[in-house]
Short mmCIF file of C-alpha atoms and ligand atoms in Angstrom, two decimals:
data_model
loop_
_atom_site.label_atom_id
_atom_site.label_comp_id
_atom_site.label_asym_id
_atom_site.label_seq_id
_atom_site.Cartn_x
_atom_site.Cartn_y
_atom_site.Cartn_z
CA UNK A 1 -9.90 35.52 4.74
CA UNK A 2 -8.49 32.15 3.76
CA UNK A 3 -6.73 31.81 7.13
CA UNK A 4 -9.99 32.59 8.88
CA UNK A 5 -11.80 29.95 6.88
CA UNK A 6 -9.12 27.38 7.64
CA UNK A 7 -9.22 28.27 11.34
CA UNK A 8 -13.01 27.93 11.32
CA UNK A 9 -12.83 24.57 9.64
CA UNK A 10 -10.21 23.27 12.07
CA UNK A 11 -12.37 24.46 14.96
CA UNK A 12 -15.42 22.69 13.56
CA UNK A 13 -13.35 19.57 13.15
CA UNK A 14 -12.06 19.64 16.70
CA UNK A 15 -15.50 20.31 18.14
CA UNK A 16 -17.02 17.45 16.19
CA UNK A 17 -14.46 14.95 17.41
CA UNK A 18 -14.92 12.86 20.51
CA UNK A 19 -12.15 10.33 20.28
CA UNK A 20 -9.88 11.61 17.51
CA UNK A 21 -10.70 8.68 15.24
CA UNK A 22 -12.03 8.52 11.67
CA UNK A 23 -10.74 11.95 10.70
CA UNK A 24 -11.24 10.55 7.22
CA UNK A 25 -13.80 7.78 6.58
CA UNK A 26 -12.65 4.49 8.03
CA UNK A 27 -11.41 1.78 5.67
CA UNK A 28 -11.30 -1.94 6.25
CA UNK A 29 -12.99 -5.29 5.73
CA UNK A 30 -15.96 -6.95 7.46
CA UNK A 31 -17.05 -10.58 7.63
CA UNK A 32 -20.81 -10.13 7.19
CA UNK A 33 -21.49 -9.70 3.48
CA UNK A 34 -19.70 -12.82 2.36
CA UNK A 35 -19.69 -15.06 5.44
CA UNK A 36 -22.75 -14.13 7.52
CA UNK A 37 -22.68 -16.27 10.66
CA UNK A 38 -20.25 -18.83 9.21
CA UNK A 39 -17.20 -17.06 10.61
CA UNK A 40 -14.09 -18.34 12.31
CA UNK A 41 -10.70 -17.34 13.59
CA UNK A 42 -9.23 -18.84 10.46
CA UNK A 43 -11.40 -16.73 8.15
CA UNK A 44 -10.58 -13.54 10.06
CA UNK A 45 -6.84 -14.16 10.24
CA UNK A 46 -6.43 -15.49 6.72
CA UNK A 47 -8.34 -12.45 5.41
CA UNK A 48 -6.10 -10.15 7.45
CA UNK A 49 -3.07 -11.84 5.89
CA UNK A 50 -4.44 -11.19 2.40
CA UNK A 51 -5.14 -7.56 3.28
CA UNK A 52 -1.43 -7.22 4.00
CA UNK A 53 -0.11 -9.47 1.24
CA UNK A 54 -2.08 -7.86 -1.57
CA UNK A 55 -1.30 -4.33 -0.43
CA UNK A 56 -4.73 -3.31 0.86
CA UNK A 57 -3.16 -2.34 4.16
CA UNK A 58 -0.75 -0.03 2.36
CA UNK A 59 -3.71 1.72 0.78
CA UNK A 60 -5.33 2.39 4.17
CA UNK A 61 -7.71 -0.56 4.60
CA UNK A 62 -6.82 -1.11 8.23
CA UNK A 63 -9.82 -2.35 10.25
CA UNK A 64 -10.58 -6.09 10.19
CA UNK A 65 -14.10 -6.34 11.58
CA UNK A 66 -15.75 -9.41 13.04
CA UNK A 67 -19.52 -8.96 12.56
CA UNK A 68 -22.40 -10.82 14.21
CA UNK A 69 -22.34 -14.41 15.52
CA UNK A 70 -18.92 -14.48 17.22
CA UNK A 71 -20.23 -14.77 20.78
CA UNK A 72 -21.21 -17.57 23.13
CA UNK A 73 -23.07 -15.34 25.57
CA UNK A 74 -21.91 -14.41 29.06
CA UNK A 75 -19.86 -16.41 31.53
CA UNK A 76 -20.61 -16.68 35.25
CA UNK A 77 -19.09 -13.24 35.92
CA UNK A 78 -21.21 -11.59 33.24
CA UNK A 79 -18.40 -11.17 30.72
CA UNK A 80 -19.03 -11.85 27.05
CA UNK A 81 -17.09 -14.79 25.72
CA UNK A 82 -16.30 -15.89 22.22
CA UNK A 83 -17.70 -19.06 20.70
CA UNK A 84 -14.87 -21.50 21.34
CA UNK A 85 -15.49 -23.52 18.20
CA UNK A 86 -15.32 -20.48 15.93
CA UNK A 87 -12.59 -18.71 17.93
CA UNK A 88 -10.73 -21.43 19.85
CA UNK A 89 -8.00 -19.04 21.01
CA UNK A 90 -10.33 -16.21 21.93
CA UNK A 91 -10.72 -12.71 20.55
CA UNK A 92 -7.71 -11.28 22.45
CA UNK A 93 -5.49 -13.73 20.59
CA UNK A 94 -7.01 -12.73 17.25
CA UNK A 95 -6.51 -9.07 18.17
CA UNK A 96 -2.85 -9.55 18.99
CA UNK A 97 -2.25 -11.42 15.73
CA UNK A 98 -4.11 -8.75 13.74
CA UNK A 99 -2.07 -6.05 15.50
CA UNK A 100 1.14 -7.89 14.73
CA UNK A 101 0.21 -7.55 11.06
CA UNK A 102 -0.12 -3.79 11.51
CA UNK A 103 -3.91 -3.87 11.32
CA UNK A 104 -6.72 -3.13 13.78
CA UNK A 105 -9.52 -5.33 15.01
CA UNK A 106 -13.23 -4.55 15.06
CA UNK A 107 -16.04 -6.35 16.84
CA UNK A 108 -19.84 -6.26 16.72
CA UNK A 109 -22.58 -5.97 19.28
CA UNK A 110 -26.09 -4.65 19.57
CA UNK A 111 -27.85 -1.91 21.57
CA UNK A 112 -30.56 -4.39 22.44
CA UNK A 113 -31.11 -7.61 24.36
CA UNK A 114 -29.98 -9.72 21.43
CA UNK A 115 -28.07 -9.10 18.23
CA UNK A 116 -29.80 -9.37 14.87
CA UNK A 117 -28.52 -12.93 14.67
CA UNK A 118 -29.99 -13.73 18.09
CA UNK A 119 -26.78 -13.61 20.13
CA UNK A 120 -26.32 -11.81 23.44
CA UNK A 121 -26.73 -8.02 23.16
CA UNK A 122 -25.13 -5.25 25.20
CA UNK A 123 -28.15 -3.22 26.33
CA UNK A 124 -27.75 -2.81 30.09
CA UNK A 125 -24.23 -4.32 29.94
CA UNK A 126 -22.46 -1.46 28.20
CA UNK A 127 -19.68 -0.87 30.73
CA UNK A 128 -18.65 -4.44 31.27
CA UNK A 129 -18.77 -5.15 27.54
CA UNK A 130 -16.76 -2.07 26.59
CA UNK A 131 -14.17 -3.03 29.21
CA UNK A 132 -14.06 -6.58 27.93
CA UNK A 133 -13.41 -5.46 24.36
CA UNK A 134 -10.80 -2.95 25.49
CA UNK A 135 -9.05 -5.66 27.51
CA UNK A 136 -9.01 -7.86 24.41
CA UNK A 137 -7.38 -5.08 22.38
CA UNK A 138 -10.40 -4.28 20.22
CA UNK A 139 -10.12 -1.06 18.18
CA UNK A 140 -13.59 -0.70 16.62
CA UNK A 141 -17.18 -1.41 17.59
CA UNK A 142 -20.03 -1.86 15.12
CA UNK A 143 -23.12 -1.43 17.27
CA UNK A 144 -26.41 -2.72 15.85
CA UNK A 145 -30.06 -1.98 16.69
CA UNK A 146 -32.07 -5.23 16.73
CA UNK A 147 -34.19 -6.42 19.68
CA UNK A 148 -33.93 -3.03 21.33
CA UNK A 149 -36.75 -3.53 23.81
CA UNK A 150 -38.84 -0.86 22.11
CA UNK A 151 -36.41 1.85 23.19
CA UNK A 152 -36.73 3.59 19.86
CA UNK A 153 -39.19 5.68 17.89
CA UNK A 154 -37.79 9.05 18.86
CA UNK A 155 -34.36 10.54 18.40
CA UNK A 156 -34.05 10.87 22.15
CA UNK A 157 -34.88 7.23 22.89
CA UNK A 158 -32.36 5.97 20.37
CA UNK A 159 -29.66 8.57 21.01
CA UNK A 160 -29.68 8.00 24.75
CA UNK A 161 -29.39 4.25 24.25
CA UNK A 162 -26.39 4.70 21.96
CA UNK A 163 -24.84 7.34 24.18
CA UNK A 164 -24.51 4.86 27.04
CA UNK A 165 -22.12 2.85 24.90
CA UNK A 166 -20.30 6.01 23.77
CA UNK A 167 -19.56 6.83 27.41
CA UNK A 168 -18.58 3.26 28.19
CA UNK A 169 -16.15 3.13 25.28
CA UNK A 170 -14.63 6.49 26.21
CA UNK A 171 -14.29 5.36 29.83
CA UNK A 172 -12.05 2.45 28.82
CA UNK A 173 -9.34 4.91 27.81
CA UNK A 174 -8.68 2.84 24.70
CA UNK A 175 -9.36 4.56 21.36
CA UNK A 176 -12.23 2.52 19.93
CA UNK A 177 -13.87 3.70 16.72
CA UNK A 178 -17.62 3.79 17.33
CA UNK A 179 -19.68 2.74 14.31
CA UNK A 180 -23.43 2.98 14.96
CA UNK A 181 -25.65 0.68 12.97
CA UNK A 182 -29.23 1.82 13.47
CA UNK A 183 -29.98 1.92 9.75
CA UNK A 184 -30.93 5.62 9.61
CA UNK A 185 -33.79 5.24 12.07
CA UNK A 186 -34.91 8.14 14.25
CA UNK A 187 -33.11 10.66 12.03
CA UNK A 188 -29.69 9.51 13.17
CA UNK A 189 -28.03 11.87 10.71
CA UNK A 190 -29.27 14.80 12.84
CA UNK A 191 -27.70 13.68 16.11
CA UNK A 192 -25.18 11.02 15.10
CA UNK A 193 -22.18 13.36 15.13
CA UNK A 194 -22.53 13.89 18.87
CA UNK A 195 -22.51 10.16 19.56
CA UNK A 196 -20.40 8.18 17.12
CA UNK A 197 -17.74 8.23 14.43
CA UNK A 198 -20.19 6.94 11.83
CA UNK A 199 -23.80 5.94 11.55
CA UNK A 200 -25.52 3.68 9.07
CA UNK A 201 -27.95 5.96 7.27
CA UNK A 202 -30.11 3.31 5.57
CA UNK A 203 -31.02 -0.38 5.52
CA UNK A 204 -28.58 -3.12 4.50
CA UNK A 205 -27.17 -2.86 0.99
CA UNK A 206 -27.62 -6.09 -0.91
CA UNK A 207 -25.40 -7.12 -3.82
CA UNK A 208 -27.70 -5.60 -6.43
CA UNK A 209 -27.65 -2.37 -8.35
CA UNK A 210 -31.14 -0.89 -8.57
CA UNK A 211 -33.69 -3.66 -8.12
CA UNK A 212 -36.55 -2.49 -5.89
CA UNK A 213 -37.46 -4.89 -3.07
CA UNK A 214 -40.40 -4.67 -0.66
CA UNK A 215 -38.10 -5.57 2.20
CA UNK A 216 -36.42 -2.19 1.72
CA UNK A 217 -39.62 -0.19 1.94
CA UNK A 218 -38.18 3.30 2.41
CA UNK A 219 -37.58 4.91 -0.95
CA UNK A 220 -35.90 8.23 -1.55
CA UNK A 221 -39.21 10.09 -1.36
CA UNK A 222 -40.24 8.74 2.03
CA UNK A 223 -36.69 8.48 3.37
CA UNK A 224 -36.57 11.33 5.85
CA UNK A 225 -39.65 10.16 7.77
CA UNK A 226 -39.79 6.46 6.96
CA UNK A 227 -39.67 4.10 9.94
CA UNK A 228 -38.87 0.72 8.36
CA UNK A 229 -35.40 0.94 6.87
CA UNK A 230 -35.32 -2.78 6.09
CA UNK A 231 -32.70 -4.69 4.16
CA UNK A 232 -32.24 -5.90 0.57
CA UNK A 233 -31.68 -2.28 -0.39
CA UNK A 234 -30.03 -1.66 -3.75
CA UNK A 235 -26.96 0.49 -4.29
CA UNK A 236 -29.06 3.14 -6.03
CA UNK A 237 -31.66 3.12 -3.27
CA UNK A 238 -28.96 4.10 -0.78
CA UNK A 239 -27.29 6.57 -3.17
CA UNK A 240 -30.54 8.48 -3.63
CA UNK A 241 -31.06 8.62 0.12
CA UNK A 242 -27.59 9.82 1.07
CA UNK A 243 -27.91 12.64 -1.49
CA UNK A 244 -30.33 14.27 0.96
CA UNK A 245 -28.06 14.25 4.01
CA UNK A 246 -24.52 14.64 2.67
CA UNK A 247 -23.79 17.74 4.73
CA UNK A 248 -24.30 15.85 8.00
CA UNK A 249 -20.97 14.06 7.62
CA UNK A 250 -17.56 15.54 8.34
CA UNK A 251 -14.19 14.71 9.91
CA UNK A 252 -14.72 12.28 12.77
CA UNK A 253 -18.38 11.67 11.92
CA UNK A 254 -19.58 10.00 8.73
CA UNK A 255 -22.75 8.90 6.97
CA UNK A 256 -22.25 5.13 6.58
CA UNK A 257 -23.82 3.83 3.37
CA UNK A 258 -23.05 0.24 4.46
CA UNK A 259 -20.34 -2.06 3.28
CA UNK A 260 -19.01 -2.43 -0.24
CA UNK A 261 -20.42 -5.35 -2.22
CA UNK A 262 -17.63 -5.11 -4.79
CA UNK A 263 -16.48 -8.59 -5.77
CA UNK A 264 -19.50 -10.46 -4.44
CA UNK A 265 -20.76 -11.31 -7.92
CA UNK A 266 -24.25 -9.80 -8.10
CA UNK A 267 -23.34 -6.74 -10.14
CA UNK A 268 -21.36 -6.06 -13.27
CA UNK A 269 -17.95 -4.42 -13.20
CA UNK A 270 -19.17 -0.93 -14.06
CA UNK A 271 -21.90 -1.11 -11.41
CA UNK A 272 -19.24 -1.91 -8.82
CA UNK A 273 -17.30 1.10 -10.15
CA UNK A 274 -20.38 3.19 -9.43
CA UNK A 275 -20.53 1.89 -5.86
CA UNK A 276 -16.83 2.60 -5.31
CA UNK A 277 -17.10 6.09 -6.83
CA UNK A 278 -20.20 7.30 -5.02
CA UNK A 279 -19.14 5.80 -1.68
CA UNK A 280 -15.83 7.67 -2.02
CA UNK A 281 -17.44 10.93 -3.20
CA UNK A 282 -20.11 10.88 -0.47
CA UNK A 283 -17.48 10.11 2.19
CA UNK A 284 -18.92 6.83 3.38
CA UNK A 285 -16.68 4.43 5.27
CA UNK A 286 -15.00 2.09 2.78
CA UNK A 287 -15.42 -1.36 4.28
CA UNK A 288 -14.85 -4.24 1.87
CA UNK A 289 -17.33 -7.11 2.16
CA UNK A 290 -16.05 -9.67 -0.31
CA UNK A 291 -14.42 -13.05 0.27
CA UNK A 292 -10.82 -11.98 -0.17
CA UNK A 293 -9.72 -15.54 -0.88
CA UNK A 294 -11.72 -15.39 -4.12
CA UNK A 295 -10.24 -12.10 -5.28
CA UNK A 296 -10.16 -11.53 -9.02
CA UNK A 297 -8.33 -8.88 -11.04
CA UNK A 298 -11.37 -6.67 -11.71
CA UNK A 299 -12.31 -6.57 -8.03
CA UNK A 300 -8.77 -5.79 -6.94
CA UNK A 301 -8.34 -3.00 -9.44
CA UNK A 302 -11.57 -1.31 -8.34
CA UNK A 303 -10.83 -1.58 -4.62
CA UNK A 304 -7.22 -0.50 -5.20
CA UNK A 305 -7.88 2.55 -7.33
CA UNK A 306 -5.98 5.03 -5.20
CA UNK A 307 -7.09 8.00 -7.33
CA UNK A 308 -10.62 7.27 -6.12
CA UNK A 309 -9.50 6.47 -2.58
CA UNK A 310 -7.76 9.83 -2.43
CA UNK A 311 -11.19 11.40 -2.90
CA UNK A 312 -12.56 9.31 -0.03
CA UNK A 313 -9.63 10.16 2.21
CA UNK A 314 -9.29 13.81 1.21
CA UNK A 315 -8.35 16.00 4.16
CA UNK A 316 -11.12 18.50 3.51
CA UNK A 317 -13.55 15.79 4.56
CA UNK A 318 -16.29 17.38 2.56
CA UNK A 319 -18.81 15.04 0.95
CA UNK A 320 -19.76 15.73 -2.65
CA UNK A 321 -23.28 17.02 -3.22
CA UNK A 322 -25.60 15.71 -5.91
CA UNK A 323 -26.08 18.75 -8.08
CA UNK A 324 -28.76 17.36 -10.38
CA UNK A 325 -30.45 14.10 -11.36
CA UNK A 326 -32.69 13.31 -14.33
CA UNK A 327 -34.49 10.13 -15.25
CA UNK A 328 -33.69 8.83 -18.72
CA UNK A 329 -35.81 6.82 -21.16
CA UNK A 330 -33.27 4.01 -21.57
CA UNK A 331 -34.36 2.18 -18.44
CA UNK A 332 -33.49 -1.34 -17.37
CA UNK A 333 -35.81 -4.25 -16.68
CA UNK A 334 -36.73 -2.76 -13.31
CA UNK A 335 -37.85 0.52 -14.90
CA UNK A 336 -34.79 2.31 -13.51
CA UNK A 337 -32.36 4.63 -15.26
CA UNK A 338 -31.07 8.06 -14.37
CA UNK A 339 -28.16 10.42 -14.83
CA UNK A 340 -26.68 12.57 -12.09
CA UNK A 341 -23.89 15.01 -11.38
CA UNK A 342 -22.05 15.11 -8.05
CA UNK A 343 -19.58 17.88 -7.23
CA UNK A 344 -17.45 18.66 -4.22
CA UNK A 345 -14.34 20.42 -2.98
CA UNK A 346 -11.02 18.60 -2.57
CA UNK A 347 -7.68 19.56 -1.14
CA UNK A 348 -5.51 21.09 -3.84
CA UNK A 349 -2.69 23.56 -4.45
CA UNK A 350 -4.74 26.34 -6.02
CA UNK A 351 -6.52 29.24 -4.41
CA UNK A 352 -9.78 27.30 -4.51
CA UNK A 353 -8.45 23.80 -4.01
CA UNK A 354 -9.28 20.97 -6.43
CA UNK A 355 -12.82 20.07 -7.42
CA UNK A 356 -14.44 16.67 -7.86
CA UNK A 357 -16.87 16.09 -10.69
CA UNK A 358 -18.68 12.77 -10.81
CA UNK A 359 -21.14 11.87 -13.55
CA UNK A 360 -23.24 8.75 -13.03
CA UNK A 361 -25.15 7.20 -15.90
CA UNK A 362 -27.40 4.35 -14.80
CA UNK A 363 -29.26 4.34 -18.10
CA UNK A 364 -28.53 1.41 -20.38
CA UNK A 365 -27.08 3.58 -23.16
CA UNK A 366 -23.76 5.36 -23.51
CA UNK A 367 -24.11 9.15 -23.55
CA UNK A 368 -22.19 12.42 -23.60
CA UNK A 369 -22.66 14.21 -20.33
CA UNK A 370 -21.67 17.75 -19.50
CA UNK A 371 -21.40 20.25 -16.68
CA UNK A 372 -20.48 23.90 -17.02
CA UNK A 373 -18.04 25.53 -14.60
CA UNK A 374 -21.01 27.59 -13.39
CA UNK A 375 -22.77 24.37 -12.37
CA UNK A 376 -19.63 22.71 -11.03
CA UNK A 377 -18.94 25.67 -8.74
CA UNK A 378 -22.56 26.60 -8.03
CA UNK A 379 -22.04 26.45 -4.26
CA UNK A 380 -19.34 29.13 -4.45
CA UNK A 381 -21.69 31.58 -6.12
CA UNK A 382 -25.01 30.90 -7.82
CA UNK A 383 -25.96 31.92 -11.34
CA UNK A 384 -22.44 32.17 -12.66
CA UNK A 385 -21.01 34.41 -9.93
CA UNK A 386 -18.45 31.95 -8.55
CA UNK A 387 -14.89 33.28 -9.04
CA UNK A 388 -13.67 29.82 -10.08
CA UNK A 389 -15.54 30.17 -13.38
CA UNK A 390 -12.97 32.74 -14.52
CA UNK A 391 -10.12 30.25 -14.14
CA UNK A 392 -8.88 27.46 -16.40
CA UNK A 393 -8.97 23.92 -15.03
CA UNK A 394 -6.97 20.83 -15.88
CA UNK A 395 -9.12 17.71 -15.98
CA UNK A 396 -7.88 14.40 -14.57
CA UNK A 397 -9.86 11.21 -15.18
CA UNK A 398 -9.73 9.19 -11.94
CA UNK A 399 -10.61 5.88 -13.60
CA UNK A 400 -8.34 6.21 -16.65
CA UNK A 401 -5.33 4.93 -14.74
CA UNK A 402 -7.17 1.89 -13.30
CA UNK A 403 -4.69 -0.94 -12.81
CA UNK A 404 -4.67 -3.35 -15.75
CA UNK A 405 -5.59 -7.00 -15.25
CA UNK A 406 -2.03 -8.23 -15.81
CA UNK A 407 -0.79 -6.10 -12.92
CA UNK A 408 -3.75 -7.05 -10.74
CA UNK A 409 -3.20 -10.74 -11.45
CA UNK A 410 0.50 -10.36 -10.68
CA UNK A 411 -0.45 -9.01 -7.27
CA UNK A 412 -2.96 -11.80 -6.65
CA UNK A 413 -0.54 -14.49 -7.78
CA UNK A 414 2.38 -12.88 -6.00
CA UNK A 415 4.61 -13.04 -9.06
CA UNK A 416 5.14 -9.55 -10.35
CA UNK A 417 6.06 -6.04 -9.49
CA UNK A 418 3.53 -3.25 -9.25
CA UNK A 419 4.43 -0.19 -11.34
CA UNK A 420 4.92 2.74 -8.97
CA UNK A 421 2.22 4.81 -10.65
CA UNK A 422 -0.40 2.04 -10.35
CA UNK A 423 -1.27 2.73 -6.74
CA UNK A 424 -0.34 5.02 -3.88
CA UNK A 425 1.23 3.61 -0.74
CA UNK A 426 -0.80 5.60 1.78
CA UNK A 427 0.71 3.93 4.84
CA UNK A 428 4.27 4.77 3.82
CA UNK A 429 3.31 8.30 2.80
CA UNK A 430 1.23 9.38 5.79
CA UNK A 431 -2.14 8.66 4.23
CA UNK A 432 -3.60 10.75 1.44
CA UNK A 433 -3.11 14.08 3.20
CA UNK A 434 -0.32 15.56 1.13
CA UNK A 435 -1.15 17.62 -1.91
CA UNK A 436 -1.00 15.22 -4.83
CA UNK A 437 1.26 16.48 -7.55
CA UNK A 438 -0.22 16.50 -11.03
CA UNK A 439 2.38 13.95 -12.09
CA UNK A 440 1.26 11.36 -9.53
CA UNK A 441 -0.98 9.20 -11.64
CA UNK A 442 -1.75 6.94 -8.73
CA UNK A 443 -3.56 9.85 -7.06
CA UNK A 444 -4.55 12.04 -9.96
CA UNK A 445 -5.44 9.48 -12.63
CA UNK A 446 -4.75 10.61 -16.18
CA UNK A 447 -4.90 14.14 -17.53
CA UNK A 448 -7.49 14.27 -20.28
CA UNK A 449 -7.96 17.95 -21.05
CA UNK A 450 -8.38 21.52 -19.90
CA UNK A 451 -11.52 23.59 -19.39
CA UNK A 452 -11.18 27.21 -20.41
CA UNK A 453 -12.70 30.06 -18.35
CA UNK A 454 -16.47 29.95 -18.61
CA UNK A 455 -16.24 26.53 -20.22
CA UNK A 456 -17.90 23.18 -19.87
CA UNK A 457 -16.65 19.70 -19.03
CA UNK A 458 -17.83 17.09 -21.52
CA UNK A 459 -17.48 13.39 -20.87
CA UNK A 460 -18.45 10.23 -22.71
CA UNK A 461 -19.96 7.99 -20.07
CA UNK A 462 -20.88 4.43 -20.93
CA UNK A 463 -24.23 2.93 -19.95
CA UNK A 464 -24.25 1.88 -16.30
CA UNK A 465 -20.95 3.61 -15.62
CA UNK A 466 -19.32 6.71 -14.21
CA UNK A 467 -17.10 9.55 -15.30
CA UNK A 468 -15.07 10.67 -12.31
CA UNK A 469 -12.80 13.69 -12.62
CA UNK A 470 -10.57 15.86 -10.51
CA UNK A 471 -10.22 19.46 -11.65
CA UNK A 472 -7.08 21.39 -10.82
CA UNK A 473 -6.67 25.09 -11.41
CA UNK A 474 -4.20 25.78 -14.21
CA UNK A 475 -1.06 27.38 -12.83
CA UNK A 476 -2.19 26.70 -9.30
CA UNK A 477 1.28 25.83 -8.00
CA UNK A 478 2.82 28.85 -9.72
CA UNK A 479 0.27 31.27 -8.27
CA UNK A 480 0.99 29.91 -4.85
CA UNK A 481 4.71 30.57 -5.23
CA UNK A 482 4.02 34.09 -6.49
CA UNK A 483 1.99 34.80 -3.41
CA UNK A 484 4.81 33.80 -1.09
C1 GAL B 501 -27.83 -6.00 10.48
C2 GAL B 501 -26.73 -5.07 10.00
C3 GAL B 501 -25.81 -5.87 9.13
C4 GAL B 501 -25.24 -7.03 9.92
C5 GAL B 501 -26.36 -7.86 10.51
C6 GAL B 501 -25.83 -8.92 11.48
O1 GAL B 501 -28.72 -5.30 11.29
O2 GAL B 501 -27.28 -3.98 9.32
O3 GAL B 501 -24.79 -5.03 8.62
O4 GAL B 501 -24.40 -6.53 10.93
O5 GAL B 501 -27.29 -7.06 11.22
O6 GAL B 501 -26.84 -9.71 12.03
#
């Protein structure tokens, strides 16, 4: 039975793939959130250097993505060219330097006449542009949706426009990760997996936690039919939208909740922890958007929590589902406050694999939260019939082993050693694919207890914070050996 299930899941994976990329959600860094149009070769290359120097590359953050405003239009032969003030040596030169650092380069364009920033778009120029990027050594395309000549409004109109670029990228023969950015319009989550490796599923996330804004007019209740995705969306606005479409993502094809705002200063530490945790649990791409040159210890230790990244990069590629959500009376100044439980399957040594349990508390008060095994494993059998409920589960807290500030500062200042259990070197160890052993704190966090058969997980979760746990079946390794 198990073999059959594995075979079925491999088959689904293979069928869903078009270019073999983004088997797990892509990780990297993008210029837009902190630099907007004020980008340059120097910013891109110096950020790439910091990605290597501070160990982000080792953790899997590999794509360095140049967003809008890099171009100077077309030359006399119709080829896109880079702005020579911002990129005096051209994009091919940047690509070769980024490659020499062991990283990959991403670029941006738009499935319209002009980009959102008003630069030359690629609509009608897909082949020549794809060939140009391939010839420069580009590894990733973020493809936006502004100024699209009205070729939108139905899934077919939008999908066929984006498919032209899919074919053009494939025709180059160069593996180029295809990241669609049409903000969730025209129900992209329904058809996105046949076109691209990822698709933005909502408007732009601004550096704010739950403040409503009229420029992000689609709320969670109108989401599935809303036509103006907008921007200035809060983290919680996007979280409550993705909860409705989690199952659309999978290996090779991901719901993109937009870039991380961690470190950009608009939210408090625990709110950034919530962004990191839900983005990882929901299997969104993990693209940093902060000015790396202004890195501080708190930002580094969130972005470098490899116990959380191992959830994002888990080989099952199965996004966690939001099991329940309740509004709470302790609301903030925007009238917002809720608690939620997210659960999902992870790779693990036991018969049933490991299980993720994520509590979010966006109320202002600390509270004890709980989830019974029956709730945690609801999808394996409703109303208490799941076989997992009869097992005992070790509980690992994925934030309890967060790197301390002294270690983080030592990394930033380049004057200390990083304890081996502080983070996992994914690059040296073939990613996060191996089964983490329960002694690997960098992947498992800290063991905090055991749930008995039929029991309940209790967690003290601070106001505006998360409790993020990995459950592992007691005796899982032993059972496996017995079976052999
Ligand atoms: C938006 C997009 C942003 C950024 C911007 C550039 O449409 O969602 O992530 O790329 O355009 O102008």
